[in-house]
PDB file of C-alpha atoms in Angstrom:
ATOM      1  CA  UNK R 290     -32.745 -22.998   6.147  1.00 48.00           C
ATOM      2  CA  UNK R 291     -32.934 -19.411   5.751  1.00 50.00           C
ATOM      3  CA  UNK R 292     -34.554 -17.666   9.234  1.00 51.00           C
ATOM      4  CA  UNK R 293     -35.340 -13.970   9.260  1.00 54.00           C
ATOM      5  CA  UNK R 294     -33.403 -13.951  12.824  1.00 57.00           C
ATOM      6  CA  UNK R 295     -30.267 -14.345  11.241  1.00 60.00           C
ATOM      7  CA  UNK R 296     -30.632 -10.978   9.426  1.00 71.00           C
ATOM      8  CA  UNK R 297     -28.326  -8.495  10.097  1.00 73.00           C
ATOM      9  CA  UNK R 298     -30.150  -5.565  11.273  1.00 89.00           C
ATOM     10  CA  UNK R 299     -29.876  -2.407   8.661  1.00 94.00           C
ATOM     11  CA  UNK R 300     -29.164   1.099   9.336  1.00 95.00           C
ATOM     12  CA  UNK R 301     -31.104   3.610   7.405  1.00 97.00           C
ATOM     13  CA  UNK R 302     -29.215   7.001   6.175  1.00 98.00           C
ATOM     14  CA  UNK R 303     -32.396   9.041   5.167  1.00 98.00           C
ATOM     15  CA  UNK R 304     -29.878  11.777   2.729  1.00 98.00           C
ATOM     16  CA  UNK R 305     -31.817  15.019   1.723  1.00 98.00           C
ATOM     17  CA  UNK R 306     -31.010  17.824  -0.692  1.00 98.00           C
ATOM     18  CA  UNK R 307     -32.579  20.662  -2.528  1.00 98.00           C
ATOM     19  CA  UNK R 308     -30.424  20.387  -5.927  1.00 98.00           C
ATOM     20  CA  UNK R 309     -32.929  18.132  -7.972  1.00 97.00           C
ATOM     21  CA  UNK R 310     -29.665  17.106 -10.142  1.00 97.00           C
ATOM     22  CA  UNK R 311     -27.514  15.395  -7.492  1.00 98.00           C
ATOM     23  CA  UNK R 312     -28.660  12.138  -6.540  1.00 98.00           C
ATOM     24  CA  UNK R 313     -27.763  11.205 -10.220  1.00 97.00           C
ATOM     25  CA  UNK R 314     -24.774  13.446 -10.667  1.00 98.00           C
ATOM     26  CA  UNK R 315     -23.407  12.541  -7.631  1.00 97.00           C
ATOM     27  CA  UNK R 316     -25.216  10.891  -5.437  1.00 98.00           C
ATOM     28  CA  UNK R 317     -23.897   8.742  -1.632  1.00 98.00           C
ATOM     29  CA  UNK R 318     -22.536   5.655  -2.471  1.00 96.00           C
ATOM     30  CA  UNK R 319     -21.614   2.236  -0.356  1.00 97.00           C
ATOM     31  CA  UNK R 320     -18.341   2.321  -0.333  1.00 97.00           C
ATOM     32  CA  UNK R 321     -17.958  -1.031  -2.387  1.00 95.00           C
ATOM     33  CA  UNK R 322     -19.734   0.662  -5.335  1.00 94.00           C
ATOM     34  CA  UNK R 323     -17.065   3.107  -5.742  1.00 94.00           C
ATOM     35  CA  UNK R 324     -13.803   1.240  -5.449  1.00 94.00           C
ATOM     36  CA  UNK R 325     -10.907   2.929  -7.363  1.00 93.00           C
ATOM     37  CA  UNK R 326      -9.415   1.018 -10.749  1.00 94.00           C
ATOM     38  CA  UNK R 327      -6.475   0.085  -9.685  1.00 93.00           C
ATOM     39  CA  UNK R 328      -7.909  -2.018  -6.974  1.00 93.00           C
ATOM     40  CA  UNK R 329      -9.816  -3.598  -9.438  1.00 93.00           C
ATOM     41  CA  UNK R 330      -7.141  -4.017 -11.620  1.00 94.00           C
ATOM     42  CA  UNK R 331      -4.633  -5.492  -8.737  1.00 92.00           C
ATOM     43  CA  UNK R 332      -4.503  -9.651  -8.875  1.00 92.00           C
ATOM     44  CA  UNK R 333      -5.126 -11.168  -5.892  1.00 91.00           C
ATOM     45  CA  UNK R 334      -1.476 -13.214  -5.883  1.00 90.00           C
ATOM     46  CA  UNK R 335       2.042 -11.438  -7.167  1.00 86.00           C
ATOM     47  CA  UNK R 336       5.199 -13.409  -8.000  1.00 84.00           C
ATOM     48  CA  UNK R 337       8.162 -12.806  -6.055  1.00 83.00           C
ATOM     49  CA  UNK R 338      11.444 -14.428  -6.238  1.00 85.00           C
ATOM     50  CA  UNK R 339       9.718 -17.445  -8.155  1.00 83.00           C
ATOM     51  CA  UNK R 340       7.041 -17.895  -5.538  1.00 87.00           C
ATOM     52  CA  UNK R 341       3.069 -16.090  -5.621  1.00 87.00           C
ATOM     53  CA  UNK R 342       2.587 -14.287  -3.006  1.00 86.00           C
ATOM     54  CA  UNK R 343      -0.715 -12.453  -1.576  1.00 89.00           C
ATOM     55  CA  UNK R 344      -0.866  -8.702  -2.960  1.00 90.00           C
ATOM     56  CA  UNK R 345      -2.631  -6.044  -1.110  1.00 92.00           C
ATOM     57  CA  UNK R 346      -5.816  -7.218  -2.014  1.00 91.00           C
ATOM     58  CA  UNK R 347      -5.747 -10.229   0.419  1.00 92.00           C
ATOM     59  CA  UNK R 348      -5.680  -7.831   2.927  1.00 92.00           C
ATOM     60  CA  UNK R 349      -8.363  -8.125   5.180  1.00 93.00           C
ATOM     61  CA  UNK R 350      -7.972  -4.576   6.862  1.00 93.00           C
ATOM     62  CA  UNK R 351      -8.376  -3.117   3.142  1.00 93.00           C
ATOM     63  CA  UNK R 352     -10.339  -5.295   2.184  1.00 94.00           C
ATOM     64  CA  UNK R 353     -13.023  -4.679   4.427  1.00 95.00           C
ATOM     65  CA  UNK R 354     -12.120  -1.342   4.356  1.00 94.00           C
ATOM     66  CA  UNK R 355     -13.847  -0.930   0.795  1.00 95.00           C
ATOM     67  CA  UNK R 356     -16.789  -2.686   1.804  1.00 95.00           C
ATOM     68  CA  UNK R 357     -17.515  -0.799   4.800  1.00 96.00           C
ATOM     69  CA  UNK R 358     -19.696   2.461   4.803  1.00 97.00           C
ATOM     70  CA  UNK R 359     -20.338   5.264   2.471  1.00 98.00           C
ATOM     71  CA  UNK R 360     -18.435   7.997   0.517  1.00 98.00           C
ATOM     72  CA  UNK R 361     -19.433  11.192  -0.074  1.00 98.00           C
ATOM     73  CA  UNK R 362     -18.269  12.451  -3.552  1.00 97.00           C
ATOM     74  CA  UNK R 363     -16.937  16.173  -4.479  1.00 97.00           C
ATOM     75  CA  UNK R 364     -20.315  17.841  -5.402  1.00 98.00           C
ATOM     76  CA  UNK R 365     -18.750  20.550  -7.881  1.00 97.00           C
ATOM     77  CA  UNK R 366     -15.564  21.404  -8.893  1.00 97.00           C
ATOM     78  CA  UNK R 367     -13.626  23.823  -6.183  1.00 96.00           C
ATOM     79  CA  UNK R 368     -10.440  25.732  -7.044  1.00 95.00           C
ATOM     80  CA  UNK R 369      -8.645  26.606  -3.502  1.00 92.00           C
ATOM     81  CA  UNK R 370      -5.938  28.917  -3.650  1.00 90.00           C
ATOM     82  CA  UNK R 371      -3.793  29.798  -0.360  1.00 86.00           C
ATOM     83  CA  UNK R 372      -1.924  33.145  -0.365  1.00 84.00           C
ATOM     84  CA  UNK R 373      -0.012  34.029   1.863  1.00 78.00           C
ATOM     85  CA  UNK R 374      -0.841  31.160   4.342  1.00 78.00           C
ATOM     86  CA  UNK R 375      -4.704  32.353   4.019  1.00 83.00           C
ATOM     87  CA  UNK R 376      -6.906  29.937   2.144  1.00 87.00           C
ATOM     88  CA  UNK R 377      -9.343  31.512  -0.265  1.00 90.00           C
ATOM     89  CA  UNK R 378     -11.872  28.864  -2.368  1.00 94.00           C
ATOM     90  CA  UNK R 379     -14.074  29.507  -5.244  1.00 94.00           C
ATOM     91  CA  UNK R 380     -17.120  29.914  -6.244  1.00 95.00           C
ATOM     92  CA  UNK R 381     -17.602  32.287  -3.288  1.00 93.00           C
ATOM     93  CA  UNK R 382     -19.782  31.553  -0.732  1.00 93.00           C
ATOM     94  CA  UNK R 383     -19.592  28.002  -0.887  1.00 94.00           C
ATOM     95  CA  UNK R 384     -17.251  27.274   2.433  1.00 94.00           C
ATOM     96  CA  UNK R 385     -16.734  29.113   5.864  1.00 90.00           C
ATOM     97  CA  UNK R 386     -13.092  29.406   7.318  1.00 84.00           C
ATOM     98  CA  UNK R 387     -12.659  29.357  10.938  1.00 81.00           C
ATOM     99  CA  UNK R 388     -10.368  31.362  12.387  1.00 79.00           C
ATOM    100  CA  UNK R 389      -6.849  29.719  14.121  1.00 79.00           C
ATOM    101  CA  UNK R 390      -7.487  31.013  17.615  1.00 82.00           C
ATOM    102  CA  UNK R 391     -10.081  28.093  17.738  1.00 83.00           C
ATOM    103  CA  UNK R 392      -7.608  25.440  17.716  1.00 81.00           C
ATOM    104  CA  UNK R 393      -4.867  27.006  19.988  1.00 80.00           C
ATOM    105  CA  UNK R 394      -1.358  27.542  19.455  1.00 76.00           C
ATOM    106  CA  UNK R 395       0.018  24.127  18.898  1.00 80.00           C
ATOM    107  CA  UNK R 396      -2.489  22.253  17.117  1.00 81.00           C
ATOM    108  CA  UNK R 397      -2.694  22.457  12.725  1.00 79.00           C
ATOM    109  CA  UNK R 398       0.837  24.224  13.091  1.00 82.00           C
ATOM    110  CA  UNK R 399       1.794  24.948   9.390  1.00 84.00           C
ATOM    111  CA  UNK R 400      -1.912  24.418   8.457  1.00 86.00           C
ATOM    112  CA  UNK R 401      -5.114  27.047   7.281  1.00 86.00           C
ATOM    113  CA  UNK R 402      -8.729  25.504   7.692  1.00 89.00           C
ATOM    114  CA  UNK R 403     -11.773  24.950   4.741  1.00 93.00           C
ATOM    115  CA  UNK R 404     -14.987  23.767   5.618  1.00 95.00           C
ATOM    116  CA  UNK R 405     -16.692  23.065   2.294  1.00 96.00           C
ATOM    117  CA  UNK R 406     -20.356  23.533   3.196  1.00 96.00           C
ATOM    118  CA  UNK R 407     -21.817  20.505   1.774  1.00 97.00           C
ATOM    119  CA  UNK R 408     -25.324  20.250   0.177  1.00 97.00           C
ATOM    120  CA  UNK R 409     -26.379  16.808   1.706  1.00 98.00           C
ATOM    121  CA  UNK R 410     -27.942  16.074   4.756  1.00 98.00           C
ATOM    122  CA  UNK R 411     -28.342  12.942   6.994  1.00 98.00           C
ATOM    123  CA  UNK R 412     -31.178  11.568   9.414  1.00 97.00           C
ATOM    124  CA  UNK R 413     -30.596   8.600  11.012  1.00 97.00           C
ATOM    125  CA  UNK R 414     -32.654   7.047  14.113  1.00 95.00           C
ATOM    126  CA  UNK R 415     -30.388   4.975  16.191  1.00 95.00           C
ATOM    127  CA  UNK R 416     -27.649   7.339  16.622  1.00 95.00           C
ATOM    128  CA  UNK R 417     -25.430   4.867  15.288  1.00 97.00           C
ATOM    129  CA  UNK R 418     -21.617   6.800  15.315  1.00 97.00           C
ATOM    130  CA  UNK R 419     -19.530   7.077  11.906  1.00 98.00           C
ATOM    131  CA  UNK R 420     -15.995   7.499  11.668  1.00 98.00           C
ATOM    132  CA  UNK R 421     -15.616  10.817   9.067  1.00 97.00           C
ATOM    133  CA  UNK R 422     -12.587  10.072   7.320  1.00 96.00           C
ATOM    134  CA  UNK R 423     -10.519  11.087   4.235  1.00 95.00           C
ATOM    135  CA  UNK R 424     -10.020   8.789   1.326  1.00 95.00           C
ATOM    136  CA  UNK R 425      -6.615   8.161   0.961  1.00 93.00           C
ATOM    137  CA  UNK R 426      -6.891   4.867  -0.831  1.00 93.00           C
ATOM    138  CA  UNK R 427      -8.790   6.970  -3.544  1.00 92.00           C
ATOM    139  CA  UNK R 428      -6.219   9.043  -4.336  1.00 86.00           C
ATOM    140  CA  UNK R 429      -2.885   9.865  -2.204  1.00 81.00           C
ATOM    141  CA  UNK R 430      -2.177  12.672  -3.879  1.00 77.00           C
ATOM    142  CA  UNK R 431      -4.025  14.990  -2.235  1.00 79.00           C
ATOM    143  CA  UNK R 432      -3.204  18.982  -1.798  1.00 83.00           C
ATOM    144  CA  UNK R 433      -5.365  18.883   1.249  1.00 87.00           C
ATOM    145  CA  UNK R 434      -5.721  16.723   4.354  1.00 89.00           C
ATOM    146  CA  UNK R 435      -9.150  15.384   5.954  1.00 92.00           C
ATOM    147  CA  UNK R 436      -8.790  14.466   9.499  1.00 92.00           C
ATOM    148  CA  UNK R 437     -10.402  11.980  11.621  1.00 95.00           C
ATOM    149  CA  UNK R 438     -13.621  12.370  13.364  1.00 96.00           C
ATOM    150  CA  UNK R 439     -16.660  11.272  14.901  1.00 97.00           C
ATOM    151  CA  UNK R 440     -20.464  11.498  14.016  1.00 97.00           C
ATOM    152  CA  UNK R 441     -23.875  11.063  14.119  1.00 95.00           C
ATOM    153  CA  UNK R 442     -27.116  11.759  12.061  1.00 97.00           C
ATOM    154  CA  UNK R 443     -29.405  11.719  15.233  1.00 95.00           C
ATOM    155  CA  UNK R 444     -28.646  14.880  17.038  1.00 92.00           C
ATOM    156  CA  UNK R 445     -26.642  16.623  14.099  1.00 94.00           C
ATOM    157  CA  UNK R 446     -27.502  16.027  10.246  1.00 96.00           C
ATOM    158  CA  UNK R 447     -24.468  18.086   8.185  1.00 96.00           C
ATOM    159  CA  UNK R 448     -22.015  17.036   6.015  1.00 97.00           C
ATOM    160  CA  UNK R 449     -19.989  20.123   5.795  1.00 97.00           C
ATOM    161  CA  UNK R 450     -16.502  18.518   4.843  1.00 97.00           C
ATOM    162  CA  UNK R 451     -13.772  20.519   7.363  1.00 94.00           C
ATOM    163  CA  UNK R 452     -10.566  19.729   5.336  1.00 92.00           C
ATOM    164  CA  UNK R 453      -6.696  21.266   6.120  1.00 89.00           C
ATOM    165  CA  UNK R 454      -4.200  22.782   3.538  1.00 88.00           C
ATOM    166  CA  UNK R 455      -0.347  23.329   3.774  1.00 85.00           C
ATOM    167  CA  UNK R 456       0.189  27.304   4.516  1.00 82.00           C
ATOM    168  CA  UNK R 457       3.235  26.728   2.017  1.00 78.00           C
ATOM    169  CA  UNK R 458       1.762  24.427  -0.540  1.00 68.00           C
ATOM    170  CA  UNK R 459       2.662  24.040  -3.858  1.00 65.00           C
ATOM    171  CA  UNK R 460       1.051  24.692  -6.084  1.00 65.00           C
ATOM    172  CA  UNK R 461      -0.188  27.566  -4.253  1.00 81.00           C
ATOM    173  CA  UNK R 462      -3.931  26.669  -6.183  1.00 86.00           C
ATOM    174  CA  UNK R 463      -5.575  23.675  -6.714  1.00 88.00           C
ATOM    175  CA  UNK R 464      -8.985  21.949  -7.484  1.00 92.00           C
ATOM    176  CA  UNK R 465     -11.184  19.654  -6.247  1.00 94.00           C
ATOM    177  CA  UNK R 466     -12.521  17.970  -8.677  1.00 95.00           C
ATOM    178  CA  UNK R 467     -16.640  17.296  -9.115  1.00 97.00           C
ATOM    179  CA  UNK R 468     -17.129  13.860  -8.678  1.00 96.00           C
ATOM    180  CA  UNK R 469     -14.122  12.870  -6.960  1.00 95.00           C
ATOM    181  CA  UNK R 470     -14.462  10.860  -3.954  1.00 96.00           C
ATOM    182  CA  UNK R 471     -13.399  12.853  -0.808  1.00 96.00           C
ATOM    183  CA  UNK R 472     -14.864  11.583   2.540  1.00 97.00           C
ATOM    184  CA  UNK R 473     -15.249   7.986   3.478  1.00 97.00           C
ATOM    185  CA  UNK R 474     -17.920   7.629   6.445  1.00 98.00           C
ATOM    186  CA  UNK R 475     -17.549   3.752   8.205  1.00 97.00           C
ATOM    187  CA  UNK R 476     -20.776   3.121  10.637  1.00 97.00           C
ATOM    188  CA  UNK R 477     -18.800   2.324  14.136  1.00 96.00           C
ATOM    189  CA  UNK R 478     -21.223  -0.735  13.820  1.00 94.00           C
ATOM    190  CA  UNK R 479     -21.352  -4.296  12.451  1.00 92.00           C
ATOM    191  CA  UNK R 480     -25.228  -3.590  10.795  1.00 93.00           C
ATOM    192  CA  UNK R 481     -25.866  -2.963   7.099  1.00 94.00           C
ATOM    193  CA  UNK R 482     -26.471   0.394   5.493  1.00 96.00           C
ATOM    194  CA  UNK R 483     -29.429   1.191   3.348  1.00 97.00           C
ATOM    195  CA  UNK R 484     -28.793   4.679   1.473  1.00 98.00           C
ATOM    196  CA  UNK R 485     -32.240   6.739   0.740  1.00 98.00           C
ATOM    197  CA  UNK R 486     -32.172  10.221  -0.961  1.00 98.00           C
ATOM    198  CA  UNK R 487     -34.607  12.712  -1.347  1.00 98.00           C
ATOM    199  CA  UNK R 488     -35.037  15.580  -3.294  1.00 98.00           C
ATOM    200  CA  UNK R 489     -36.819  18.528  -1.161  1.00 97.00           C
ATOM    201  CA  UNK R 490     -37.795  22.353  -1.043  1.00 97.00           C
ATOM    202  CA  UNK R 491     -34.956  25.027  -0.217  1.00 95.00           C
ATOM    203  CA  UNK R 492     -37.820  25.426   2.813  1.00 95.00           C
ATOM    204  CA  UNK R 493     -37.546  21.606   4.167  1.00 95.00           C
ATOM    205  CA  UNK R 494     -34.329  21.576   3.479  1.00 94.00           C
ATOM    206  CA  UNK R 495     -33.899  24.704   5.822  1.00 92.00           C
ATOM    207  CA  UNK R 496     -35.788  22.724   8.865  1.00 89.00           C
ATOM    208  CA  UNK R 497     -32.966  19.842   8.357  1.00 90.00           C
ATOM    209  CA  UNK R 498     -30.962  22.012  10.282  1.00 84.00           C
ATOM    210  CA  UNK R 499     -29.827  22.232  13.544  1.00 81.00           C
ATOM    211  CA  UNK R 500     -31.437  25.128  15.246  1.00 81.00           C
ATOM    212  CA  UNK R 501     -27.942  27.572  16.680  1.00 78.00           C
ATOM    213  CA  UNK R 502     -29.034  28.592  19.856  1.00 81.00           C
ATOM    214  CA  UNK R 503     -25.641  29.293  22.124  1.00 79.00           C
ATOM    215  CA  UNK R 504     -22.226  31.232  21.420  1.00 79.00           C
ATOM    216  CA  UNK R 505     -20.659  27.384  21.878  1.00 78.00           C
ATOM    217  CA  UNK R 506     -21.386  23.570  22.801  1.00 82.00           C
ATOM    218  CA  UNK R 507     -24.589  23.831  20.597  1.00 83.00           C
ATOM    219  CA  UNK R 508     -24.120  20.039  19.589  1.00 80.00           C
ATOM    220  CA  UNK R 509     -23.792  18.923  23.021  1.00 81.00           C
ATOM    221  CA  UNK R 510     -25.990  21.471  24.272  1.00 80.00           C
ATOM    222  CA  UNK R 511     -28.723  20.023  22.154  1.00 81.00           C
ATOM    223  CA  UNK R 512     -28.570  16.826  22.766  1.00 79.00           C
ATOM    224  CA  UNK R 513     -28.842  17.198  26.678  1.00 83.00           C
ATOM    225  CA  UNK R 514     -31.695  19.074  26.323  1.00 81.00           C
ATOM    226  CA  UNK R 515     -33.112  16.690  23.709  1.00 79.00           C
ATOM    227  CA  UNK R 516     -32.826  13.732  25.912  1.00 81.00           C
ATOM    228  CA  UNK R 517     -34.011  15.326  29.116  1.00 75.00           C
ATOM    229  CA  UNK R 518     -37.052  16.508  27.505  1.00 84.00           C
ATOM    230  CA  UNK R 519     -37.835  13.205  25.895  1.00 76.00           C
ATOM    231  CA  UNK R 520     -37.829  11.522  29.177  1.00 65.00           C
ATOM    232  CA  UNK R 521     -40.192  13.776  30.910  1.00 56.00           C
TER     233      UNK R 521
END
């Protein structure tokens, strides 16, 4: 008998954007509705010395892996090009580069930063955390590297995608394609995800921002001060 208490609870990813165009270019996606063909080519059983044995796709860690979470798709085309270890990416103006002293001396050794500055932004009320990841089982051919992290849409709502290039990679210039999924974010949570995306002014767009108000911290700056404040 069916109960609404057995229900999994949902967790809703209210997505905003001023570019009228891009929830139907390319809009955030469950993960399972953008699974790459040749996991939906690959049979579930392979034979192997006369016997079938489970392929990949019985996996359960990859598996779930494409059912979990959302992915956030290349938004235009990008051509990065890294001379002389220093990455430049065009159009202009669409990414910020932070400067190695930030990371120290030992960390990203070999490695220039990109943040592509993303036009999407999340709001989400639990403060559920996501795991920001690359998408590797996409495509493993990558000329760039997204590393691990953690977020939330509660006390931060960005997208900006920070991603790492070889100082001495070749091709010394390549693209990122429009359309091409590039970040894979997987709720550190067992709940459903409900996708909603809106279409708003360049001016409410602007107060989806966080508002910068310290030389460093601001993240965790803000959220002290947002949860102090609530409980007074």
């Amino acid at each position: 008998m069916f109960s609404i208490f057995n229900r999994t609870p949902t967790i809703t990813l209210d997505c905003f954007t001023p570019i009228p165009d891009l929830p139907e270019l390319f809009p955030l996606k469950k993960a399972s509705g953008i699974v790459p063909n040749w996991w939906k080519n690959l049979k579930p059983t392979v034979e192997y010395k006369g016997i079938n044995r489970g392929s990949l796709k019985m996996c359960p860690g990859v598996t779930d892996y494409f059912k979990t979470g959302f992915i956030i798709t290349c938004w235009r085309d990008f051509i990065i090009e890294v001379n002389s270890g220093i990455p430049n990416v065009l159009p202009e103006n669409t990414a910020d580069l932070h400067n190695p002293i930030q990371w120290g001396d030992e960390a990203l050794q070999g490695y220039a930063h990109v943040k592509l500055v993303s036009p999407w932004r999340i709001k989400e009320k639990t403060g559920c955390k996501f795991l920001f990841t690359n998408t590797f089982w996409h495509n493993n051919t990558h000329q760039y590297f997204i590393p691990n992290g953690i977020v939330n849409y509660k006390y931060q709502h960005a997208t900006n995608v920070n991603l790492v290039v070889n100082k001495n990679a070749f091709p010394k210039r390549f693209e990122l394609n429009a359309g091409e999924p590039i970040v894979h974010c997987l709720p550190i949570s067992d709940k459903n995800i409900k996708i909603k995306m809106h279409v708003v002014s360049d001016e409410e767009f602007a107060k989806t921002d966080n508002y910068h108000f310290t030389f460093s911290g601001n993240y965790y700056k803000s959220k002290k001060f947002k949860k102090e404040n609530k409980n007074d």
